[in-house]
mmCIF file of C-alpha atoms and ligand atoms in Angstrom:
data_model
loop_
_atom_site.group_PDB
_atom_site.id
_atom_site.type_symbol
_atom_site.label_atom_id
_atom_site.label_comp_id
_atom_site.label_asym_id
_atom_site.label_seq_id
_atom_site.Cartn_x
_atom_site.Cartn_y
_atom_site.Cartn_z
ATOM 1 C CA MET W 1 79.136 75.442 49.582
ATOM 2 C CA LYS W 2 78.297 74.475 53.151
ATOM 3 C CA ARG W 3 75.188 72.860 54.577
ATOM 4 C CA VAL W 4 74.113 74.573 57.782
ATOM 5 C CA ILE W 5 71.238 73.985 60.201
ATOM 6 C CA VAL W 6 69.707 77.128 61.650
ATOM 7 C CA GLY W 7 67.483 76.444 64.653
ATOM 8 C CA LEU W 8 65.266 79.202 66.017
ATOM 9 C CA THR W 9 63.775 78.933 69.500
ATOM 10 C CA GLY W 10 61.375 81.022 71.535
ATOM 11 C CA ALA W 11 63.960 83.459 72.864
ATOM 12 C CA SER W 12 63.860 87.034 71.683
ATOM 13 C CA GLY W 13 66.043 87.779 68.650
ATOM 14 C CA SER W 14 64.418 86.471 65.474
ATOM 15 C CA LEU W 15 66.153 89.288 63.594
ATOM 16 C CA LEU W 16 69.452 87.564 64.298
ATOM 17 C CA ALA W 17 68.220 84.318 62.755
ATOM 18 C CA GLN W 18 66.939 86.228 59.751
ATOM 19 C CA SER W 19 70.344 87.828 59.256
ATOM 20 C CA VAL W 20 72.228 84.538 59.670
ATOM 21 C CA ILE W 21 69.979 82.914 57.055
ATOM 22 C CA ASP W 22 70.145 85.869 54.656
ATOM 23 C CA GLN W 23 73.937 85.980 54.817
ATOM 24 C CA LEU W 24 74.209 82.215 54.267
ATOM 25 C CA LEU W 25 71.836 82.256 51.297
ATOM 26 C CA THR W 26 73.541 85.302 49.769
ATOM 27 C CA LEU W 27 76.807 83.344 49.746
ATOM 28 C CA GLY W 28 75.091 80.333 48.165
ATOM 29 C CA HIS W 29 75.149 78.030 51.192
ATOM 30 C CA GLU W 30 72.436 75.460 51.904
ATOM 31 C CA VAL W 31 70.241 76.263 54.926
ATOM 32 C CA HIS W 32 68.037 73.838 56.842
ATOM 33 C CA PHE W 33 65.796 76.004 58.994
ATOM 34 C CA VAL W 34 63.882 74.665 61.972
ATOM 35 C CA ALA W 35 61.804 76.689 64.423
ATOM 36 C CA SER W 36 60.441 75.484 67.741
ATOM 37 C CA LYS W 37 56.728 76.006 68.476
ATOM 38 C CA LEU W 38 57.425 78.986 70.735
ATOM 39 C CA GLY W 39 60.060 80.131 68.269
ATOM 40 C CA GLU W 40 57.435 80.369 65.522
ATOM 41 C CA LYS W 41 55.224 82.497 67.761
ATOM 42 C CA VAL W 42 57.959 84.891 68.847
ATOM 43 C CA MET W 43 59.230 85.083 65.266
ATOM 44 C CA ALA W 44 55.758 85.940 63.958
ATOM 45 C CA TYR W 45 55.591 88.751 66.501
ATOM 46 C CA GLU W 46 59.120 90.102 65.962
ATOM 47 C CA LEU W 47 59.484 89.763 62.191
ATOM 48 C CA GLU W 48 57.383 91.310 59.479
ATOM 49 C CA THR W 49 58.378 88.579 57.057
ATOM 50 C CA PRO W 50 58.423 85.230 58.865
ATOM 51 C CA TYR W 51 60.366 82.313 57.394
ATOM 52 C CA GLU W 52 58.768 78.990 56.636
ATOM 53 C CA THR W 53 59.869 76.084 58.804
ATOM 54 C CA VAL W 54 61.421 73.394 56.636
ATOM 55 C CA LEU W 55 61.770 69.957 58.147
ATOM 56 C CA ALA W 56 64.586 67.849 56.732
ATOM 57 C CA ALA W 57 66.542 64.692 57.370
ATOM 58 C CA ILE W 58 68.649 66.385 60.031
ATOM 59 C CA SER W 59 67.592 64.146 62.900
ATOM 60 C CA SER W 60 69.975 61.465 61.636
ATOM 61 C CA GLY W 61 73.735 61.493 62.048
ATOM 62 C CA SER W 62 74.015 59.974 58.570
ATOM 63 C CA PHE W 63 72.859 63.247 56.992
ATOM 64 C CA PRO W 64 76.027 65.278 56.319
ATOM 65 C CA ILE W 65 75.983 68.733 57.906
ATOM 66 C CA ASP W 66 78.838 71.232 58.180
ATOM 67 C CA GLY W 67 77.538 73.052 61.229
ATOM 68 C CA MET W 68 74.552 74.140 63.281
ATOM 69 C CA CYS W 69 73.624 77.459 64.794
ATOM 70 C CA ILE W 70 70.752 77.890 67.242
ATOM 71 C CA VAL W 71 69.799 81.535 67.062
ATOM 72 C CA PRO W 72 68.355 82.736 69.322
ATOM 73 C CA CYS W 73 68.789 79.874 71.797
ATOM 74 C CA SER W 74 66.379 79.910 74.732
ATOM 75 C CA MET W 75 67.389 78.786 78.192
ATOM 76 C CA GLY W 76 64.823 76.015 77.833
ATOM 77 C CA THR W 77 66.457 74.556 74.742
ATOM 78 C CA LEU W 78 69.919 75.103 76.245
ATOM 79 C CA GLY W 79 68.865 73.103 79.311
ATOM 80 C CA LYS W 80 67.413 70.296 77.248
ATOM 81 C CA ILE W 81 70.514 69.936 75.095
ATOM 82 C CA ALA W 82 72.693 69.993 78.234
ATOM 83 C CA SER W 83 70.568 67.152 79.670
ATOM 84 C CA GLY W 84 70.512 65.031 76.529
ATOM 85 C CA ILE W 85 66.782 65.541 76.015
ATOM 86 C CA THR W 86 65.945 65.197 72.321
ATOM 87 C CA ASP W 87 62.184 65.653 72.199
ATOM 88 C CA THR W 88 62.274 68.356 69.509
ATOM 89 C CA LEU W 89 63.956 68.394 66.110
ATOM 90 C CA ILE W 90 66.228 71.252 67.189
ATOM 91 C CA CYS W 91 67.379 69.416 70.323
ATOM 92 C CA ARG W 92 67.878 66.186 68.411
ATOM 93 C CA ALA W 93 69.899 67.907 65.674
ATOM 94 C CA ALA W 94 72.039 69.617 68.326
ATOM 95 C CA ASP W 95 72.551 66.284 70.080
ATOM 96 C CA VAL W 96 73.627 64.756 66.761
ATOM 97 C CA SER W 97 76.018 67.667 66.155
ATOM 98 C CA LEU W 98 77.731 66.993 69.478
ATOM 99 C CA LYS W 99 77.972 63.233 68.997
ATOM 100 C CA GLU W 100 79.316 63.621 65.463
ATOM 101 C CA ARG W 101 81.772 66.323 66.671
ATOM 102 C CA ARG W 102 80.343 68.906 64.303
ATOM 103 C CA PRO W 103 80.396 72.654 65.000
ATOM 104 C CA LEU W 104 77.476 73.777 67.170
ATOM 105 C CA VAL W 105 77.006 77.467 67.928
ATOM 106 C CA LEU W 106 74.476 78.469 70.576
ATOM 107 C CA MET W 107 73.474 82.131 70.520
ATOM 108 C CA THR W 108 72.049 81.985 74.013
ATOM 109 C CA ARG W 109 69.759 84.853 74.850
ATOM 110 C CA GLU W 110 68.768 85.704 78.407
ATOM 111 C CA THR W 111 69.733 88.299 80.962
ATOM 112 C CA PRO W 112 70.471 88.259 83.802
ATOM 113 C CA LEU W 113 71.669 84.649 83.928
ATOM 114 C CA ASN W 114 71.003 82.348 86.868
ATOM 115 C CA GLY W 115 73.324 79.606 88.060
ATOM 116 C CA ILE W 116 71.458 76.914 86.134
ATOM 117 C CA HIS W 117 71.901 78.833 82.864
ATOM 118 C CA LEU W 118 75.604 79.293 83.568
ATOM 119 C CA GLU W 119 76.140 75.652 84.518
ATOM 120 C CA ASN W 120 74.373 74.474 81.360
ATOM 121 C CA MET W 121 76.516 76.757 79.222
ATOM 122 C CA LEU W 122 79.704 75.568 80.902
ATOM 123 C CA LYS W 123 78.689 71.947 80.492
ATOM 124 C CA LEU W 124 77.937 72.304 76.788
ATOM 125 C CA SER W 125 81.086 74.334 76.222
ATOM 126 C CA ARG W 126 83.086 71.476 77.743
ATOM 127 C CA TYR W 127 81.384 69.070 75.341
ATOM 128 C CA GLY W 128 82.337 71.155 72.322
ATOM 129 C CA ALA W 129 79.527 73.647 71.754
ATOM 130 C CA VAL W 130 80.426 77.291 71.168
ATOM 131 C CA ILE W 131 78.453 79.472 73.582
ATOM 132 C CA MET W 132 77.966 82.748 71.799
ATOM 133 C CA PRO W 133 75.520 85.208 73.357
ATOM 134 C CA PRO W 134 74.655 87.957 70.853
ATOM 135 C CA VAL W 135 76.994 90.594 72.276
ATOM 136 C CA PRO W 136 77.438 93.482 69.837
ATOM 137 C CA ALA W 137 80.779 95.073 68.944
ATOM 138 C CA PHE W 138 80.828 98.868 69.075
ATOM 139 C CA TYR W 139 84.423 99.569 68.056
ATOM 140 C CA ASN W 140 83.435 100.004 64.423
ATOM 141 C CA ARG W 141 80.669 102.442 65.401
ATOM 142 C CA PRO W 142 77.549 100.755 64.019
ATOM 143 C CA GLN W 143 74.944 103.360 63.107
ATOM 144 C CA THR W 144 71.812 101.226 62.934
ATOM 145 C CA VAL W 145 70.199 98.280 64.672
ATOM 146 C CA THR W 146 70.437 96.439 61.354
ATOM 147 C CA ALA W 147 74.219 96.921 61.331
ATOM 148 C CA ILE W 148 74.491 95.556 64.877
ATOM 149 C CA VAL W 149 72.330 92.558 63.989
ATOM 150 C CA GLU W 150 74.272 91.815 60.795
ATOM 151 C CA GLN W 151 77.646 92.023 62.520
ATOM 152 C CA THR W 152 76.511 89.825 65.388
ATOM 153 C CA ALA W 153 75.167 87.240 62.938
ATOM 154 C CA ALA W 154 78.405 87.449 60.941
ATOM 155 C CA ARG W 155 80.428 86.624 64.055
ATOM 156 C CA ALA W 156 78.399 83.460 64.569
ATOM 157 C CA LEU W 157 78.969 82.458 60.945
ATOM 158 C CA ARG W 158 82.705 83.120 61.332
ATOM 159 C CA THR W 159 82.695 80.570 64.137
ATOM 160 C CA LEU W 160 81.295 78.070 61.632
ATOM 161 C CA GLY W 161 84.154 78.919 59.265
ATOM 162 C CA ILE W 162 82.047 81.155 57.039
ATOM 163 C CA MET W 163 83.357 84.679 56.435
ATOM 164 C CA THR W 164 80.833 87.286 55.316
ATOM 165 C CA GLU W 165 81.080 90.964 54.382
ATOM 166 C CA ALA W 166 79.334 92.043 57.587
ATOM 167 C CA TYR W 167 82.073 90.596 59.827
ATOM 168 C CA PRO W 168 83.513 93.480 61.878
ATOM 169 C CA VAL W 169 87.295 93.616 61.575
ATOM 170 C CA TRP W 170 89.321 95.709 64.009
ATOM 171 C CA ASN W 171 92.284 97.068 62.048
ATOM 172 C CA GLY W 172 94.327 97.844 65.153
ATOM 173 C CA GLU W 173 94.202 101.608 64.796
ATOM 174 C CA PHE W 174 92.119 104.173 66.648
ATOM 175 C CA GLY W 175 92.137 106.584 63.700
ATOM 176 C CA ASP W 176 90.827 109.986 64.760
ATOM 177 C CA VAL W 177 90.023 108.844 68.300
ATOM 178 C CA ASP W 178 92.317 110.299 70.984
ATOM 179 C CA GLU W 179 94.338 107.446 72.514
HETATM 180 C C1 FMN L 1 58.051 87.345 73.672
HETATM 181 C C2 FMN L 1 58.840 86.274 74.371
HETATM 182 C C3 FMN L 1 60.203 86.434 74.526
HETATM 183 C C4 FMN L 1 60.960 85.474 75.159
HETATM 184 N N1 FMN L 1 62.302 85.677 75.288
HETATM 185 C C5 FMN L 1 63.078 84.714 75.857
HETATM 186 C C6 FMN L 1 64.479 84.891 75.925
HETATM 187 O O1 FMN L 1 65.038 85.884 75.471
HETATM 188 N N2 FMN L 1 65.218 83.883 76.462
HETATM 189 C C7 FMN L 1 64.654 82.729 76.940
HETATM 190 O O2 FMN L 1 65.386 81.860 77.398
HETATM 191 N N3 FMN L 1 63.309 82.540 76.888
HETATM 192 C C8 FMN L 1 62.502 83.501 76.349
HETATM 193 N N4 FMN L 1 61.140 83.315 76.273
HETATM 194 C C9 FMN L 1 60.569 82.084 76.849
HETATM 195 C C10 FMN L 1 60.634 80.899 75.893
HETATM 196 O O3 FMN L 1 59.879 81.158 74.712
HETATM 197 C C11 FMN L 1 60.076 79.650 76.583
HETATM 198 O O4 FMN L 1 60.924 79.307 77.669
HETATM 199 C C12 FMN L 1 59.917 78.468 75.670
HETATM 200 O O5 FMN L 1 59.345 77.399 76.380
HETATM 201 C C13 FMN L 1 61.210 77.999 75.067
HETATM 202 O O6 FMN L 1 60.948 76.849 74.298
HETATM 203 P P1 FMN L 1 61.809 76.529 73.005
HETATM 204 O O7 FMN L 1 63.237 76.581 73.419
HETATM 205 O O8 FMN L 1 61.377 75.156 72.593
HETATM 206 O O9 FMN L 1 61.459 77.539 71.967
HETATM 207 C C14 FMN L 1 60.353 84.283 75.656
HETATM 208 C C15 FMN L 1 58.981 84.129 75.478
HETATM 209 C C16 FMN L 1 58.238 85.090 74.860
HETATM 210 C C17 FMN L 1 56.749 84.863 74.671
#
């Protein structure tokens, strides 16, 4: 059983957070969910069944955590983490993850990206964060938006060392597709 922080910010993509949490809970992992103020608003708009924000002892490095995923991660929160600003619980928990050398996955969501976004991503990547924009895989021919969301969430969990059924595996063969 792993203990994972899921941070949700005000970027579009609450469905991804919902899928990450559902897959973690289905496998029996412990989830500490935190939403930013804007994240709560966007989530209420995008999801029919919003999650409750649960505040926990995650602002301290002494609280053992196996990994953190910010999904979706806004450019605002990305910039704050890259600058060491810890004025929200999500930013503080991410800061702690970096200082304690714990896995930190940022599912950054914005397009197109400006130079500031790119520099912040590069900086955090150099300091150990995994920059993981929600880019879908199409080689396994997903038929629904739900399938795309689940697979994208599963890839983020794989980065935290958690394998789930939804993880898309390419078996190396094109099958009935002309090569
Ligand atoms: C409907 C909606 C969608 C948004 N989508 C994005 C987005 O995809 N990426 C992003 O960086 N900001 C997005 N924003 C802007 C952020 O919510 C805003 O920058 C906010 O201050 C981020 O704060 P937070 O990171 O603390 O949640 C969106 C705002 C709204 C209202």
